[in-house]
PDB file of C-alpha atoms in Angstrom:
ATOM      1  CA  UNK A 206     167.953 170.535 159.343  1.00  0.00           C
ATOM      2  CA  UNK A 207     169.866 169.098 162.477  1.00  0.00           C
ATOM      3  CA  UNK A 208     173.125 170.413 161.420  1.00  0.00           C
ATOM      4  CA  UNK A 209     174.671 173.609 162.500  1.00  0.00           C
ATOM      5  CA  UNK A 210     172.644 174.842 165.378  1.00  0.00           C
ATOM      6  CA  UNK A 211     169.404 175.348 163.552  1.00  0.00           C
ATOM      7  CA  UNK A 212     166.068 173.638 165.090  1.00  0.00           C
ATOM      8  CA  UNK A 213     163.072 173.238 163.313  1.00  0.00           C
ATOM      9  CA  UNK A 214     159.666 173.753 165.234  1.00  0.00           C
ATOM     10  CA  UNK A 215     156.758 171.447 165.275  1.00  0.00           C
ATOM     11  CA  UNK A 216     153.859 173.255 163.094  1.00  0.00           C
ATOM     12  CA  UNK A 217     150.865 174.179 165.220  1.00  0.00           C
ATOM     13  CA  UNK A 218     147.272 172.258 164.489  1.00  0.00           C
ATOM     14  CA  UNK A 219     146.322 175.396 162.831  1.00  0.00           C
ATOM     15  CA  UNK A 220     148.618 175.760 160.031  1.00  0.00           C
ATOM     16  CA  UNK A 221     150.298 172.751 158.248  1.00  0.00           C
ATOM     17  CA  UNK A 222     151.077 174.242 155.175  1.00  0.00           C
ATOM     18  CA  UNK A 223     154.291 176.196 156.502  1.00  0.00           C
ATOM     19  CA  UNK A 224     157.230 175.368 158.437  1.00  0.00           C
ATOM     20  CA  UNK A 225     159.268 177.913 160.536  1.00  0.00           C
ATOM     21  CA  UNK A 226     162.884 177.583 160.613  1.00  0.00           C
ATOM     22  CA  UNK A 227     164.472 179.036 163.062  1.00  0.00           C
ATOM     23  CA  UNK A 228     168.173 180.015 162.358  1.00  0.00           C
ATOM     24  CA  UNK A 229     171.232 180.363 164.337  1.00  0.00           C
ATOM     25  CA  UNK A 230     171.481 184.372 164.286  1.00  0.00           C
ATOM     26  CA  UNK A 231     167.879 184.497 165.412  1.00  0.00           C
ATOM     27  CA  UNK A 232     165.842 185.558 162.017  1.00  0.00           C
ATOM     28  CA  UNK A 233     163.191 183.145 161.171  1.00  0.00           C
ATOM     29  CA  UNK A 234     162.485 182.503 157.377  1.00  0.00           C
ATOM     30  CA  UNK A 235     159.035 180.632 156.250  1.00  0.00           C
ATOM     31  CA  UNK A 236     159.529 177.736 154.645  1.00  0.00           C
ATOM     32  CA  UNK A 237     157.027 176.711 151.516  1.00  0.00           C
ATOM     33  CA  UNK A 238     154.540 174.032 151.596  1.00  0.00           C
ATOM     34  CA  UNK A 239     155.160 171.040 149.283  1.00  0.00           C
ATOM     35  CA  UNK A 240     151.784 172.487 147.249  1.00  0.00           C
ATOM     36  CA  UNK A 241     153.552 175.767 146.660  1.00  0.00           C
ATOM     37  CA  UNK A 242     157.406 173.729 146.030  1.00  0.00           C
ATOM     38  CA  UNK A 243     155.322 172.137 143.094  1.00  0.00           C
ATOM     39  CA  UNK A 244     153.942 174.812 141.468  1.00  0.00           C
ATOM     40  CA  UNK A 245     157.073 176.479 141.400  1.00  0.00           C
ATOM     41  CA  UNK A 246     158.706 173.649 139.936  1.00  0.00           C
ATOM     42  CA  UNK A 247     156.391 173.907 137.069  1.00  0.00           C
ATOM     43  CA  UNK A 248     157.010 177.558 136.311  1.00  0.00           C
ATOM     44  CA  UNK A 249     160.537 177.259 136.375  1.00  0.00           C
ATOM     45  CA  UNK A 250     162.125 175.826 133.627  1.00  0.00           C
ATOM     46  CA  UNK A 251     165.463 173.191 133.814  1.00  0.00           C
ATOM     47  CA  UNK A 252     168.906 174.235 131.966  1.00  0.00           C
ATOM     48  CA  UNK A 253     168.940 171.625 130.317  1.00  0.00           C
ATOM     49  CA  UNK A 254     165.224 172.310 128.563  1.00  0.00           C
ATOM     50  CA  UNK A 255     166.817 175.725 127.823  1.00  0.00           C
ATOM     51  CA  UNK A 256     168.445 176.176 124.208  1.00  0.00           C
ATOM     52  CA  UNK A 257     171.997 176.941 124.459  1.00  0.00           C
ATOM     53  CA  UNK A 258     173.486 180.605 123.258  1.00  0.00           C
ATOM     54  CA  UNK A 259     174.050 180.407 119.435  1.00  0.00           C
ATOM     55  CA  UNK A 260     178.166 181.254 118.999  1.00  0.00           C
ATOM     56  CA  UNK A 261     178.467 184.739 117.286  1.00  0.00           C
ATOM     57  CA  UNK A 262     179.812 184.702 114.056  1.00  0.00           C
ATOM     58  CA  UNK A 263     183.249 186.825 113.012  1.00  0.00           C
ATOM     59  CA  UNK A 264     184.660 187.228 110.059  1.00  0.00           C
ATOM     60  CA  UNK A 265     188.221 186.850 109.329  1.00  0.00           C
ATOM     61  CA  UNK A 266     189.468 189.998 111.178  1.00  0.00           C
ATOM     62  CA  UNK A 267     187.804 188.974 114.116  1.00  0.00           C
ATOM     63  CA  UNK A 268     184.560 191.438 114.109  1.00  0.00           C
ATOM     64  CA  UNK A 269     180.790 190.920 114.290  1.00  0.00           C
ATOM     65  CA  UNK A 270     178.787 190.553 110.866  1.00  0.00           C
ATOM     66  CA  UNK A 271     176.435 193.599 111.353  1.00  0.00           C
ATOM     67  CA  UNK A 272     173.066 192.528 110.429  1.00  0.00           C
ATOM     68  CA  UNK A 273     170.503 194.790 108.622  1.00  0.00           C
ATOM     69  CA  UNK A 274     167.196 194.396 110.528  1.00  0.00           C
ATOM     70  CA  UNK A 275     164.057 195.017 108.458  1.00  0.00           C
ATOM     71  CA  UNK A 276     161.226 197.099 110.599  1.00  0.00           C
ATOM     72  CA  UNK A 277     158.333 197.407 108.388  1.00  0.00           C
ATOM     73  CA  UNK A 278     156.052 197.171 111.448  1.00  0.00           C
ATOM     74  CA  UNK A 279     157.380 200.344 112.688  1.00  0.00           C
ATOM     75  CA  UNK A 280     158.031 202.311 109.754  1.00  0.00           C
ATOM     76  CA  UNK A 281     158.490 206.210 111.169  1.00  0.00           C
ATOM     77  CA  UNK A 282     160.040 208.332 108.261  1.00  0.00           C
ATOM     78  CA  UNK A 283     161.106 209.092 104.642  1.00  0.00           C
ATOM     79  CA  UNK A 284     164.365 211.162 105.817  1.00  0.00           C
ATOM     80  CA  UNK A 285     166.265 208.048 104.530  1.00  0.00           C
ATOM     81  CA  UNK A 286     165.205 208.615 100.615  1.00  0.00           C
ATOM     82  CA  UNK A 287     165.112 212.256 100.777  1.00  0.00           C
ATOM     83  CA  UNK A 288     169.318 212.694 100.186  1.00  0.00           C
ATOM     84  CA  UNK A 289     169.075 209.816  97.503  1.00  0.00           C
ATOM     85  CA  UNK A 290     166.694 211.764  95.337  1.00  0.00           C
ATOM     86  CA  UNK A 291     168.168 214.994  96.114  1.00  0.00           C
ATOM     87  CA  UNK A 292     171.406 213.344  95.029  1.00  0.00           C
ATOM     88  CA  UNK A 293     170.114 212.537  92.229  1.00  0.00           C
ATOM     89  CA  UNK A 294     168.645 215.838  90.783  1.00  0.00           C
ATOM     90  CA  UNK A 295     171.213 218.270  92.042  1.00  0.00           C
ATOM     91  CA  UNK A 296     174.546 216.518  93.631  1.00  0.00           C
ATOM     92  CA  UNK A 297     176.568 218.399  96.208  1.00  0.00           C
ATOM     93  CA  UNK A 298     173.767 220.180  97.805  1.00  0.00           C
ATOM     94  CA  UNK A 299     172.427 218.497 101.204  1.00  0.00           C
ATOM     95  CA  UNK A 300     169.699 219.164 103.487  1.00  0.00           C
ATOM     96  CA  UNK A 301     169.109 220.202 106.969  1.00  0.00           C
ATOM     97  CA  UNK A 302     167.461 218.896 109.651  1.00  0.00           C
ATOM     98  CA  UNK A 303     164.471 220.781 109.943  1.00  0.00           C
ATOM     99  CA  UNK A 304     163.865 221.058 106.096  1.00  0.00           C
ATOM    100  CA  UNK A 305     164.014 217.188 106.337  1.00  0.00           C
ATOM    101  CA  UNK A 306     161.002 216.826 109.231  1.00  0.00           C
ATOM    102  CA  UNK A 307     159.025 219.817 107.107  1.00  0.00           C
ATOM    103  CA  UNK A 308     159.475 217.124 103.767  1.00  0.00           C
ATOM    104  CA  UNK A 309     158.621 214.312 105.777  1.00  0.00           C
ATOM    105  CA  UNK A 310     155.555 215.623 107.045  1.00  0.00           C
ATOM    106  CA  UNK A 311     154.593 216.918 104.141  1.00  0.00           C
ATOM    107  CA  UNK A 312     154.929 213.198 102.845  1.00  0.00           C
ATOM    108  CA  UNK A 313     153.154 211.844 105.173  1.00  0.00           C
ATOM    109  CA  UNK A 314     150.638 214.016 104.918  1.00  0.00           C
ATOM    110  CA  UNK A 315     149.978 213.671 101.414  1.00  0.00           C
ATOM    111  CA  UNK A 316     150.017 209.407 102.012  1.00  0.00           C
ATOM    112  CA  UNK A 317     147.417 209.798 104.451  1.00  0.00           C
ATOM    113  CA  UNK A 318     144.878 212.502 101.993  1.00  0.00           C
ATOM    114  CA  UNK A 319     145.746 210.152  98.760  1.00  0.00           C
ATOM    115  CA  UNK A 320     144.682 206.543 101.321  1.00  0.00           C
ATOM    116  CA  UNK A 321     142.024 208.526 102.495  1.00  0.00           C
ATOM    117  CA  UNK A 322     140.835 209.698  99.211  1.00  0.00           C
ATOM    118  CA  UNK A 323     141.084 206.032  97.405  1.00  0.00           C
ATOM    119  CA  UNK A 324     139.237 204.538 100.289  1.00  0.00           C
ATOM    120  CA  UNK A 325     136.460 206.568  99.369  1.00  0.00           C
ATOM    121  CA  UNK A 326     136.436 206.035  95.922  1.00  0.00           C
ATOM    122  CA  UNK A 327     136.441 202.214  96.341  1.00  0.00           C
ATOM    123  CA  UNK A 328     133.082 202.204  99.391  1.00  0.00           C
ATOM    124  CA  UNK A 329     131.610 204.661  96.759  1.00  0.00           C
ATOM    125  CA  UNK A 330     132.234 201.525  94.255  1.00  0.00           C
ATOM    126  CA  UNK A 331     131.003 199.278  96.805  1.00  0.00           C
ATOM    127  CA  UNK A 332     134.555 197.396  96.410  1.00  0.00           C
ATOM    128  CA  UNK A 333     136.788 196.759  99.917  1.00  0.00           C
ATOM    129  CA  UNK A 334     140.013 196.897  98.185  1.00  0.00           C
ATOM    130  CA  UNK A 335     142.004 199.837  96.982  1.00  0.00           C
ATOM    131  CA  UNK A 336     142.897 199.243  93.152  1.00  0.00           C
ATOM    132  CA  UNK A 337     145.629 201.257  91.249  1.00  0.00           C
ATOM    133  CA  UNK A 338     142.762 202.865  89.395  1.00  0.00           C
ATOM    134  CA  UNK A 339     141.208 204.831  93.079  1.00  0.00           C
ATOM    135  CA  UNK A 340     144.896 205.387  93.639  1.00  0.00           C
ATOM    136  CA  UNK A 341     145.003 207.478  90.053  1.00  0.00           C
ATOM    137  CA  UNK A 342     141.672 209.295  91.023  1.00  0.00           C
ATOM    138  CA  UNK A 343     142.473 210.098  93.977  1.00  0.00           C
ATOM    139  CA  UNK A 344     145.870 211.831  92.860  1.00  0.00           C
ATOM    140  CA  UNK A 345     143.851 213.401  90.108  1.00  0.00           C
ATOM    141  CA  UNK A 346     141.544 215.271  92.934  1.00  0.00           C
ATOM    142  CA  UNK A 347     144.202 216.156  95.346  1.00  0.00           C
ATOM    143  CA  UNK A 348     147.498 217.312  93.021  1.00  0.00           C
ATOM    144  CA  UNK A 349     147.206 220.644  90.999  1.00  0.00           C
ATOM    145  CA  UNK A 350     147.273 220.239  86.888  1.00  0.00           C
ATOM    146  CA  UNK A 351     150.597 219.453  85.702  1.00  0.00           C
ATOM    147  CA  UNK A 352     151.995 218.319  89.019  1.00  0.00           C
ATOM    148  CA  UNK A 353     148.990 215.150  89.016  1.00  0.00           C
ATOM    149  CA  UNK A 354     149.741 214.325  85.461  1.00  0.00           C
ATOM    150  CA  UNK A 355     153.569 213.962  86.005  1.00  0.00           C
ATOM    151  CA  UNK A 356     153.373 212.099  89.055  1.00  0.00           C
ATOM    152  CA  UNK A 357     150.630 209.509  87.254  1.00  0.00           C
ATOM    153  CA  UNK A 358     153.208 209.012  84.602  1.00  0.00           C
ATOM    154  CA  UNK A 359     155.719 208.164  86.923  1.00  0.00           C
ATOM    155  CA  UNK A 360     153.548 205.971  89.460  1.00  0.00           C
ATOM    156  CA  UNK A 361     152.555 204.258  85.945  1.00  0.00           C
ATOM    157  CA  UNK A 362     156.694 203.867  84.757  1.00  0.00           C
ATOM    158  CA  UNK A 363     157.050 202.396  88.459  1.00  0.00           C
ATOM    159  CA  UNK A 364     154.078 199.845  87.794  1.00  0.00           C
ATOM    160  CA  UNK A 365     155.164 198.974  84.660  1.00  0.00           C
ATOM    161  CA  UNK A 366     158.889 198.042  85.955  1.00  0.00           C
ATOM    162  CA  UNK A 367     157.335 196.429  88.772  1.00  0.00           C
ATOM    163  CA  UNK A 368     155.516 193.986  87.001  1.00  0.00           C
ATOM    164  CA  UNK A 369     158.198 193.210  84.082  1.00  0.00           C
ATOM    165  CA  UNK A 370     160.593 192.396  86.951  1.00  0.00           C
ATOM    166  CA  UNK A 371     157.923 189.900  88.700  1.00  0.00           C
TER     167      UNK A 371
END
């Protein structure tokens, strides 16, 4: 690099894998080997091999689309459903905060004794898959009396719509 005042110095017999540079302010900077150029060159990809930036779609007025993401990887709560089904049994009443984290642990809760439960029931039946059946028995054992019976009625409504819409 003749130009501009900066010399380069001769590498010493010891090192020949980096150059000093000596610059006109007086800092020295090392310079990389060809070894180490290379590798980096590897790592580093071109812009060209880069895709380019998909445009972002507007409707007519002008705005973003707002898509819904599905996270079922991740799934944290039932707070969402609790105001649907409340909505549904007694409209204009609402819930607050804390009743909904009480519900939702109580849910969760209840998923993990019922899983628990039917994953007994099907080692005890030497089987490694939970059927509908050790779902049913398990519910049986856990739920009091008439609380049990109405909630294998519904789980069996839910079944039956499931499969008629398949």
């Amino acid at each position: 690099m003749g130009n501009g005042g900066s010399t380069m110095s001769k590498p010493s017999s010891d090192s020949y894998e980096e150059d000093v540079i000596t610059k006109e302010n007086g800092t020295s900077e090392i310079e990389p080997s060809e070894t180490d150029m290379a590798k980096a060159e590897t790592f580093k990809p071109e812009p060209y091999d880069a895709e380019p930036k998909k445009a972002k779609q507007k409707t007519a007025k002008g705005r973003r689309r707002r898509h819904r993401h599905c996270h079922h990887d991740n799934f944290s709560s039932f707070a969402t459903y609790f105001p649907r089904v409340l909505r549904q049994v007694h409209t204009g009443l609402s819930l607050s905060h804390d009743s909904v984290n009480i519900l939702d642990l109580f849910v969760k809760g209840m998923f993990e004794q019922i899983a628990e439960e039917a994953g007994r029931l099907a080692r005890n039946n030497k089987r490694r898959t939970i059927t509908h059946e050790d779902i049913e028995t398990a519910v049986r054992l856990l739920l009091p009396g008439v609380l049990s019976k109405y909630s294998i009625t519904q789980a069996t409504k839910s079944l039956i719509r499931y499969h008629t819409c398949r």
